[in-house]
PDB file of C-alpha atoms and ligand atoms in Angstrom:
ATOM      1  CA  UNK A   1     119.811 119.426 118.832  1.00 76.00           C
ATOM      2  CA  UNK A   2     117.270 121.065 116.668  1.00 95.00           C
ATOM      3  CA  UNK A   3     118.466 120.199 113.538  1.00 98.00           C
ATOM      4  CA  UNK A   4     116.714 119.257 110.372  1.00 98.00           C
ATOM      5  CA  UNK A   5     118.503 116.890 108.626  1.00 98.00           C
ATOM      6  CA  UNK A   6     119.774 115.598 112.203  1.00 98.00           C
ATOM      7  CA  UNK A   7     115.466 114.704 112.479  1.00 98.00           C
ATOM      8  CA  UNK A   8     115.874 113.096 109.019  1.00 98.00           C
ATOM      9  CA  UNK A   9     118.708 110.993 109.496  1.00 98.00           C
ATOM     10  CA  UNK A  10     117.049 109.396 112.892  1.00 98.00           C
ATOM     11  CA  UNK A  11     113.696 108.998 111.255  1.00 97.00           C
ATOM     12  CA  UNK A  12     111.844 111.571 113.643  1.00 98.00           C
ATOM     13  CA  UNK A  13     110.947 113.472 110.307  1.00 98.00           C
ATOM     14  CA  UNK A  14     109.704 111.662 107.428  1.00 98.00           C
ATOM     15  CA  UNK A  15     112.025 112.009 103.887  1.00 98.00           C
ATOM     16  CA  UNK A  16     111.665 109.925 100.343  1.00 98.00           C
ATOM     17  CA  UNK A  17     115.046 107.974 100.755  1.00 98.00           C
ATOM     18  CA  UNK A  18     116.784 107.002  97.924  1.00 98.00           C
ATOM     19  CA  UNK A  19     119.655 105.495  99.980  1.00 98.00           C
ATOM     20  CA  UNK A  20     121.165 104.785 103.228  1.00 98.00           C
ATOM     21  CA  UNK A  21     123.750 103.397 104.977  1.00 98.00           C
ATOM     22  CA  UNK A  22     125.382 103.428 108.547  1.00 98.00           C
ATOM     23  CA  UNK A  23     127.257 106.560 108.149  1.00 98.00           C
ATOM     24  CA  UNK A  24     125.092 108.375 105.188  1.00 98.00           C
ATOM     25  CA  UNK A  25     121.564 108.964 103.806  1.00 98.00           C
ATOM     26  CA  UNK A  26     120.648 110.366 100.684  1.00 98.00           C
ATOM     27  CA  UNK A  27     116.782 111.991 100.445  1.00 98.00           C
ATOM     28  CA  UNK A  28     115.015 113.730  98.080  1.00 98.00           C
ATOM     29  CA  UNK A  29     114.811 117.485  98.656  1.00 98.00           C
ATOM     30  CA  UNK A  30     111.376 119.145  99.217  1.00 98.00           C
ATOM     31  CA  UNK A  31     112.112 122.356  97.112  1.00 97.00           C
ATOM     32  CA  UNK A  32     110.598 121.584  93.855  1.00 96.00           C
ATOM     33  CA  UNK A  33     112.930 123.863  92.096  1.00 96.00           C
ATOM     34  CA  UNK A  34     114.016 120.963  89.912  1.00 97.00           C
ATOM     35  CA  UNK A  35     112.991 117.580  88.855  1.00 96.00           C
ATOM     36  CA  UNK A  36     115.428 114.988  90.538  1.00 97.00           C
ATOM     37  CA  UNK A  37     116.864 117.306  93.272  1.00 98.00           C
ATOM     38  CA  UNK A  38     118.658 114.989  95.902  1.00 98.00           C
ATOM     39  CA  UNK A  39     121.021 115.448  98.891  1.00 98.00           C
ATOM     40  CA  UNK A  40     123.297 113.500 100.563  1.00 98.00           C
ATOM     41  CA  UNK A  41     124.242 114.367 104.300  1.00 98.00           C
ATOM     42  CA  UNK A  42     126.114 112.410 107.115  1.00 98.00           C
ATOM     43  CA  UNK A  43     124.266 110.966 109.446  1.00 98.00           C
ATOM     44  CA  UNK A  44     126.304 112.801 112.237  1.00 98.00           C
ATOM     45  CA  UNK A  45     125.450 116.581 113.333  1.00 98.00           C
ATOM     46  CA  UNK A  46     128.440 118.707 111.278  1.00 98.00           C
ATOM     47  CA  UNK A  47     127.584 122.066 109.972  1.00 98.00           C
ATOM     48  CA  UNK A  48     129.231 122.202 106.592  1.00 98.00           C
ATOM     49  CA  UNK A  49     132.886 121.238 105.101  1.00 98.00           C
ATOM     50  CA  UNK A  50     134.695 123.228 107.354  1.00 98.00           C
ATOM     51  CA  UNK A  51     133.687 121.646 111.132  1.00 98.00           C
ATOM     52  CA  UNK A  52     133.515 117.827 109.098  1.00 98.00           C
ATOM     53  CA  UNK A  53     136.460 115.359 109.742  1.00 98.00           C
ATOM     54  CA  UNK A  54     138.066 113.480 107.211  1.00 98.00           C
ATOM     55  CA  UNK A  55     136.436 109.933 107.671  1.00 98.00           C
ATOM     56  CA  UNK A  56     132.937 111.531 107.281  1.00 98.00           C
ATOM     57  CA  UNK A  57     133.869 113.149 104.374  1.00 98.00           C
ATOM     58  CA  UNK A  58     135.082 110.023 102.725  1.00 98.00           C
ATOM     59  CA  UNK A  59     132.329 108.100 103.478  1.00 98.00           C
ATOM     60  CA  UNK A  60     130.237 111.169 102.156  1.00 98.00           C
ATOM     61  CA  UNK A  61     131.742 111.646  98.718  1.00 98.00           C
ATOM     62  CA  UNK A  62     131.148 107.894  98.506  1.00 98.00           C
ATOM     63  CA  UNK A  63     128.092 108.093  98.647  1.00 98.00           C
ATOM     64  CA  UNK A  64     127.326 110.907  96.080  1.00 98.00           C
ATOM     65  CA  UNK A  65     129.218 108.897  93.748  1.00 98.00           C
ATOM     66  CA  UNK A  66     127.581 106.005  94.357  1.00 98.00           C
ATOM     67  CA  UNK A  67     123.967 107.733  93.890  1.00 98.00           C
ATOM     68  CA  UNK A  68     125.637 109.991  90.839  1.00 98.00           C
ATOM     69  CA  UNK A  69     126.634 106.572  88.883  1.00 98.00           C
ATOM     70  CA  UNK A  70     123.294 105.011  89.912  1.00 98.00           C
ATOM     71  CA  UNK A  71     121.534 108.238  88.065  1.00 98.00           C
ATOM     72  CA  UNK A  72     123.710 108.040  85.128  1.00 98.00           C
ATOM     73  CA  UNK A  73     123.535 104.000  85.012  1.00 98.00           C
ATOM     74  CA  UNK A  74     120.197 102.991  86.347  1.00 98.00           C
ATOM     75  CA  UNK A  75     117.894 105.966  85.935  1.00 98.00           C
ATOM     76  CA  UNK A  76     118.056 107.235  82.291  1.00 97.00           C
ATOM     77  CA  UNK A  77     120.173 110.602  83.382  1.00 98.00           C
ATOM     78  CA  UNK A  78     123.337 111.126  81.453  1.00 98.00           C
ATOM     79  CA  UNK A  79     125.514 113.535  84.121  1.00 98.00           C
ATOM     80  CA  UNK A  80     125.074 115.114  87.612  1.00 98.00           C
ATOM     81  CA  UNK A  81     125.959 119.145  88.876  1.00 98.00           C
ATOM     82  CA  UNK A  82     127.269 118.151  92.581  1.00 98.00           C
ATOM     83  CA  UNK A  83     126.331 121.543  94.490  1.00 98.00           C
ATOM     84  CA  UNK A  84     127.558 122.608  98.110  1.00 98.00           C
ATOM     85  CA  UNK A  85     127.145 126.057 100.401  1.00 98.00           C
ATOM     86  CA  UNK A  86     129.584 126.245 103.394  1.00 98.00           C
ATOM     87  CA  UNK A  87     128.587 128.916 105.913  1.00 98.00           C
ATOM     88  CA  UNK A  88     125.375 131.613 105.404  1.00 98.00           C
ATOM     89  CA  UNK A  89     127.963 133.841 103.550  1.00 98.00           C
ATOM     90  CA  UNK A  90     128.188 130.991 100.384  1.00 97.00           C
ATOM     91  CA  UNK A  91     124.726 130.834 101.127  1.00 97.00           C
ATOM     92  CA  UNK A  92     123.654 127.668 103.258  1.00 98.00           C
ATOM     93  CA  UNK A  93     120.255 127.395 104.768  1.00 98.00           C
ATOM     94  CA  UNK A  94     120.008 123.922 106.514  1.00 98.00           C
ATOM     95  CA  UNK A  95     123.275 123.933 108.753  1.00 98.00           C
ATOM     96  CA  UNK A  96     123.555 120.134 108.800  1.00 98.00           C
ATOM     97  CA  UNK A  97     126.397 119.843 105.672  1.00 98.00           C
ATOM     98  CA  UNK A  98     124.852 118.523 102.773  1.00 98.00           C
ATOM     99  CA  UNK A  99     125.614 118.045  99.448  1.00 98.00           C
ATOM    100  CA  UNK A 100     123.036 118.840  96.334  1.00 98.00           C
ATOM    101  CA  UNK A 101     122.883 115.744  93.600  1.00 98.00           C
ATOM    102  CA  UNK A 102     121.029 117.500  90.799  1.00 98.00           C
ATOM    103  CA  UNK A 103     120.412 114.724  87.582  1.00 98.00           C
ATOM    104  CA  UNK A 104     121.008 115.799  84.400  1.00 98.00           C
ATOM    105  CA  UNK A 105     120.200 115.001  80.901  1.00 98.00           C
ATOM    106  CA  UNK A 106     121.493 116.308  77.806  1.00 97.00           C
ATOM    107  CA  UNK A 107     119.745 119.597  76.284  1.00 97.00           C
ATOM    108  CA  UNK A 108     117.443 119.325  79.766  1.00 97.00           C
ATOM    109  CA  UNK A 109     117.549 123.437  79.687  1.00 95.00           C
ATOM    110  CA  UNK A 110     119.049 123.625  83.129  1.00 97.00           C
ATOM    111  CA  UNK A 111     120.416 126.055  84.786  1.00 94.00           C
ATOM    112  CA  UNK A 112     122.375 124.914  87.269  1.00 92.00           C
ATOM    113  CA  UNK A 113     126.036 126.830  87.294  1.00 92.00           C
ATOM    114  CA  UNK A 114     125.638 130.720  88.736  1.00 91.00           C
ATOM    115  CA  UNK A 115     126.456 133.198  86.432  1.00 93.00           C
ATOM    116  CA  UNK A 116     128.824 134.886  89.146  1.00 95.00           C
ATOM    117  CA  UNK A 117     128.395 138.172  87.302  1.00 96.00           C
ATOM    118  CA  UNK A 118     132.229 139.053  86.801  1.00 97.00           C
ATOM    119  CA  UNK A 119     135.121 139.163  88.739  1.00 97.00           C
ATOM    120  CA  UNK A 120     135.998 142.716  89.866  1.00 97.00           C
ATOM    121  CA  UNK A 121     139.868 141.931  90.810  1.00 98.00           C
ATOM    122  CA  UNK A 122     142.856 141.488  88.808  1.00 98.00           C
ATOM    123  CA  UNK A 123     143.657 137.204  89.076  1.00 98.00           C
ATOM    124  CA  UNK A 124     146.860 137.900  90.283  1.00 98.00           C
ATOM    125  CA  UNK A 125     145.859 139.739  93.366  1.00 98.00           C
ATOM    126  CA  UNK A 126     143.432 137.592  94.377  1.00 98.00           C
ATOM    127  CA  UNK A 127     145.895 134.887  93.524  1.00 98.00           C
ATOM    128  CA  UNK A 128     148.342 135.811  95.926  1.00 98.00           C
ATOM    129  CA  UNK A 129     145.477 135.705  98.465  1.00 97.00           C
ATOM    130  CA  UNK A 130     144.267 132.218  97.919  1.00 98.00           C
ATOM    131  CA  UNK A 131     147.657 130.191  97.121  1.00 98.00           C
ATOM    132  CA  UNK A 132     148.670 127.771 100.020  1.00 98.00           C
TER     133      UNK A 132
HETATM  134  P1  5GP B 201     121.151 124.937 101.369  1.00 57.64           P
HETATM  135  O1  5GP B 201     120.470 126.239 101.020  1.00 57.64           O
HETATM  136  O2  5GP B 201     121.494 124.876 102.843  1.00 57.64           O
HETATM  137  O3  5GP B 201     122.323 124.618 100.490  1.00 57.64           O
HETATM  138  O4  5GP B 201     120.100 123.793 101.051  1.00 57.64           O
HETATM  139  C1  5GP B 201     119.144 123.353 101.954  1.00 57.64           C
HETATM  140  C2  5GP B 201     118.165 122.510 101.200  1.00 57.64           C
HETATM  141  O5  5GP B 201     117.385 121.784 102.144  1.00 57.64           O
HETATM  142  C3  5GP B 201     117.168 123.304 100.344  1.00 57.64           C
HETATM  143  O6  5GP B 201     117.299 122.921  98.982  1.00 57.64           O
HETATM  144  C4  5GP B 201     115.806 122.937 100.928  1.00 57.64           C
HETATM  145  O7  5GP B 201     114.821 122.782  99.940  1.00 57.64           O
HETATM  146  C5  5GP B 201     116.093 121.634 101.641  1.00 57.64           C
HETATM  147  N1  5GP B 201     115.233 121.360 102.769  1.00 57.64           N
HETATM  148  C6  5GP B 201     114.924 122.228 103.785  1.00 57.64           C
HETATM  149  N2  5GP B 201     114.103 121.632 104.661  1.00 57.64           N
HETATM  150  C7  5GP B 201     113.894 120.367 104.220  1.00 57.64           C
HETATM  151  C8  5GP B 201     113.124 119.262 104.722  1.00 57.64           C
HETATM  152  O8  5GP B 201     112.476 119.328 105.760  1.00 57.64           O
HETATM  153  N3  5GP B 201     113.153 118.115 103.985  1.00 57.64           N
HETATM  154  C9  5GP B 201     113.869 118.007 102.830  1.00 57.64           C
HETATM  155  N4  5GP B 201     113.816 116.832 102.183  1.00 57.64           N
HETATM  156  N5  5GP B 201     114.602 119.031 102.327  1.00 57.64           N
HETATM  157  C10 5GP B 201     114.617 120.190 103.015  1.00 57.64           C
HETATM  158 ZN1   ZN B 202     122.114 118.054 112.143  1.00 57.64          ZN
END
Protein backbone atom coordinates (compact mmCIF):
# COMPACT_ATOMS: atom_id res chain seq x y z
CA UNK A 1 0.00 0.00 0.00
CA UNK A 2 1.19 3.47 -0.61
CA UNK A 3 0.81 4.82 2.55
CA UNK A 4 2.88 7.27 4.48
CA UNK A 5 2.84 6.54 7.84
CA UNK A 6 2.45 2.70 6.73
CA UNK A 7 6.47 3.61 5.16
CA UNK A 8 7.17 5.09 8.64
CA UNK A 9 6.06 2.48 10.80
CA UNK A 10 8.24 -0.29 8.69
CA UNK A 11 11.25 1.94 8.56
CA UNK A 12 11.20 2.35 4.61
CA UNK A 13 10.93 6.21 5.36
CA UNK A 14 13.07 7.76 7.83
CA UNK A 15 11.09 9.68 11.06
CA UNK A 16 12.70 11.23 14.53
CA UNK A 17 11.06 8.55 16.89
CA UNK A 18 10.29 9.43 20.15
CA UNK A 19 8.76 5.98 20.90
CA UNK A 20 7.85 2.63 19.78
CA UNK A 21 6.49 -0.41 20.54
CA UNK A 22 5.04 -3.62 18.82
CA UNK A 23 1.71 -2.26 18.09
CA UNK A 24 2.51 1.76 18.08
CA UNK A 25 5.08 4.43 17.11
CA UNK A 26 5.11 7.86 18.01
CA UNK A 27 7.33 10.40 15.51
CA UNK A 28 7.83 13.79 15.32
CA UNK A 29 5.81 15.57 12.64
CA UNK A 30 7.63 17.39 9.76
CA UNK A 31 5.23 20.48 9.64
CA UNK A 32 7.01 23.00 11.63
CA UNK A 33 3.84 24.70 12.52
CA UNK A 34 4.70 24.25 16.19
CA UNK A 35 7.53 23.49 18.43
CA UNK A 36 7.00 19.88 19.89
CA UNK A 37 4.40 18.65 17.31
CA UNK A 38 4.20 14.73 17.67
CA UNK A 39 1.92 11.91 16.41
CA UNK A 40 1.14 8.73 17.42
CA UNK A 41 -0.24 6.12 14.79
CA UNK A 42 -0.72 2.25 14.85
CA UNK A 43 1.55 0.41 13.30
CA UNK A 44 -1.25 -1.36 11.23
CA UNK A 45 -2.78 0.30 7.89
CA UNK A 46 -6.39 1.89 9.36
CA UNK A 47 -7.59 5.07 7.91
CA UNK A 48 -8.91 7.01 10.85
CA UNK A 49 -11.29 6.18 14.04
CA UNK A 50 -13.98 4.98 12.14
CA UNK A 51 -12.36 1.69 10.06
CA UNK A 52 -9.94 1.08 13.60
CA UNK A 53 -10.93 -1.90 15.91
CA UNK A 54 -11.08 -1.71 19.44
CA UNK A 55 -7.71 -3.44 20.49
CA UNK A 56 -5.77 -0.94 18.27
CA UNK A 57 -7.38 1.76 19.71
CA UNK A 58 -6.51 0.74 23.20
CA UNK A 59 -3.17 0.13 22.60
CA UNK A 60 -3.21 3.63 20.77
CA UNK A 61 -4.61 5.85 23.49
CA UNK A 62 -1.94 4.11 25.57
CA UNK A 63 0.43 5.26 24.01
CA UNK A 64 -0.50 9.03 23.77
CA UNK A 65 -0.81 8.89 27.37
CA UNK A 66 2.18 7.42 27.92
CA UNK A 67 4.14 10.10 25.63
CA UNK A 68 1.56 12.99 27.12
CA UNK A 69 2.79 12.11 30.89
CA UNK A 70 6.38 11.72 29.63
CA UNK A 71 6.00 15.57 28.22
CA UNK A 72 4.43 16.79 31.29
CA UNK A 73 6.92 14.65 33.66
CA UNK A 74 10.18 14.36 31.87
CA UNK A 75 10.35 17.21 29.39
CA UNK A 76 9.59 20.54 31.19
CA UNK A 77 5.89 20.85 29.41
CA UNK A 78 3.06 21.38 31.82
CA UNK A 79 -0.19 19.97 29.55
CA UNK A 80 -0.85 18.47 26.06
CA UNK A 81 -3.94 19.49 23.23
CA UNK A 82 -4.54 15.72 21.88
CA UNK A 83 -5.80 16.60 18.18
CA UNK A 84 -7.53 14.08 15.64
CA UNK A 85 -9.26 14.52 11.88
CA UNK A 86 -11.44 11.51 10.81
CA UNK A 87 -12.26 11.55 7.09
CA UNK A 88 -11.19 14.66 4.44
CA UNK A 89 -14.53 16.31 5.54
CA UNK A 90 -12.97 16.93 9.46
CA UNK A 91 -10.08 17.60 7.51
CA UNK A 92 -7.43 14.65 7.45
CA UNK A 93 -4.55 14.66 5.08
CA UNK A 94 -2.39 11.51 5.82
CA UNK A 95 -5.13 8.64 5.74
CA UNK A 96 -3.16 6.35 8.05
CA UNK A 97 -5.21 7.41 11.61
CA UNK A 98 -3.10 9.37 13.67
CA UNK A 99 -3.34 11.25 16.54
CA UNK A 100 -1.61 14.95 17.05
CA UNK A 101 0.39 15.26 20.66
CA UNK A 102 0.97 19.00 20.71
CA UNK A 103 3.18 20.02 24.25
CA UNK A 104 2.16 22.74 26.05
CA UNK A 105 3.39 25.16 28.53
CA UNK A 106 1.67 27.68 30.44
CA UNK A 107 1.24 31.32 28.78
CA UNK A 108 3.17 29.47 25.55
CA UNK A 109 0.70 31.82 23.24
CA UNK A 110 -0.73 28.84 21.46
CA UNK A 111 -3.30 28.49 19.51
CA UNK A 112 -4.31 25.29 19.36
CA UNK A 113 -8.41 24.98 19.84
CA UNK A 114 -10.38 26.28 16.40
CA UNK A 115 -12.41 29.06 16.88
CA UNK A 116 -15.40 27.14 15.09
CA UNK A 117 -16.90 30.52 14.23
CA UNK A 118 -20.52 29.94 15.75
CA UNK A 119 -23.00 27.50 15.64
CA UNK A 120 -25.80 28.35 13.18
CA UNK A 121 -28.53 25.76 14.71
CA UNK A 122 -30.65 25.86 17.65
CA UNK A 123 -28.82 22.93 20.33
CA UNK A 124 -31.87 21.24 20.52
CA UNK A 125 -32.22 20.40 16.90
CA UNK A 126 -29.03 19.35 16.40
CA UNK A 127 -29.44 17.52 19.66
CA UNK A 128 -32.04 15.36 18.56
CA UNK A 129 -29.72 14.51 15.64
CA UNK A 130 -26.70 13.39 17.52
CA UNK A 131 -28.26 11.56 20.74
CA UNK A 132 -27.78 7.68 20.64
P1 LIG B 1 -3.76 15.42 9.23
O1 LIG B 1 -3.95 16.67 8.40
O2 LIG B 1 -4.05 14.18 8.41
O3 LIG B 1 -4.50 15.45 10.53
O4 LIG B 1 -2.23 15.40 9.65
C1 LIG B 1 -1.22 14.85 8.87
C2 LIG B 1 0.09 15.29 9.44
O5 LIG B 1 1.11 14.48 8.88
C3 LIG B 1 0.46 16.75 9.12
O6 LIG B 1 0.62 17.48 10.33
C4 LIG B 1 1.77 16.62 8.34
O7 LIG B 1 2.69 17.63 8.66
C5 LIG B 1 2.27 15.25 8.74
N1 LIG B 1 3.09 14.59 7.76
C6 LIG B 1 2.81 14.46 6.42
N2 LIG B 1 3.80 13.79 5.81
C7 LIG B 1 4.72 13.47 6.76
C8 LIG B 1 5.97 12.77 6.73
O8 LIG B 1 6.43 12.28 5.70
N3 LIG B 1 6.63 12.64 7.91
C9 LIG B 1 6.15 13.16 9.08
N4 LIG B 1 6.89 12.99 10.18
N5 LIG B 1 4.97 13.83 9.14
C10 LIG B 1 4.27 13.98 8.00
ZN1 LIG C 1 -0.88 3.26 6.37
Amino acid sequence: MDCIFCKIASGELPAKKVYEDAHTLVFMDIAGDVDGHILAIPKRHFENILDCDGETLDRLMRTVKLVAEHCVKNCGYDGVNLLNANGTSAGQSVPHFHIHIIPRKSGDAVTAWPNFGGAKKDIDEVWQTLKL
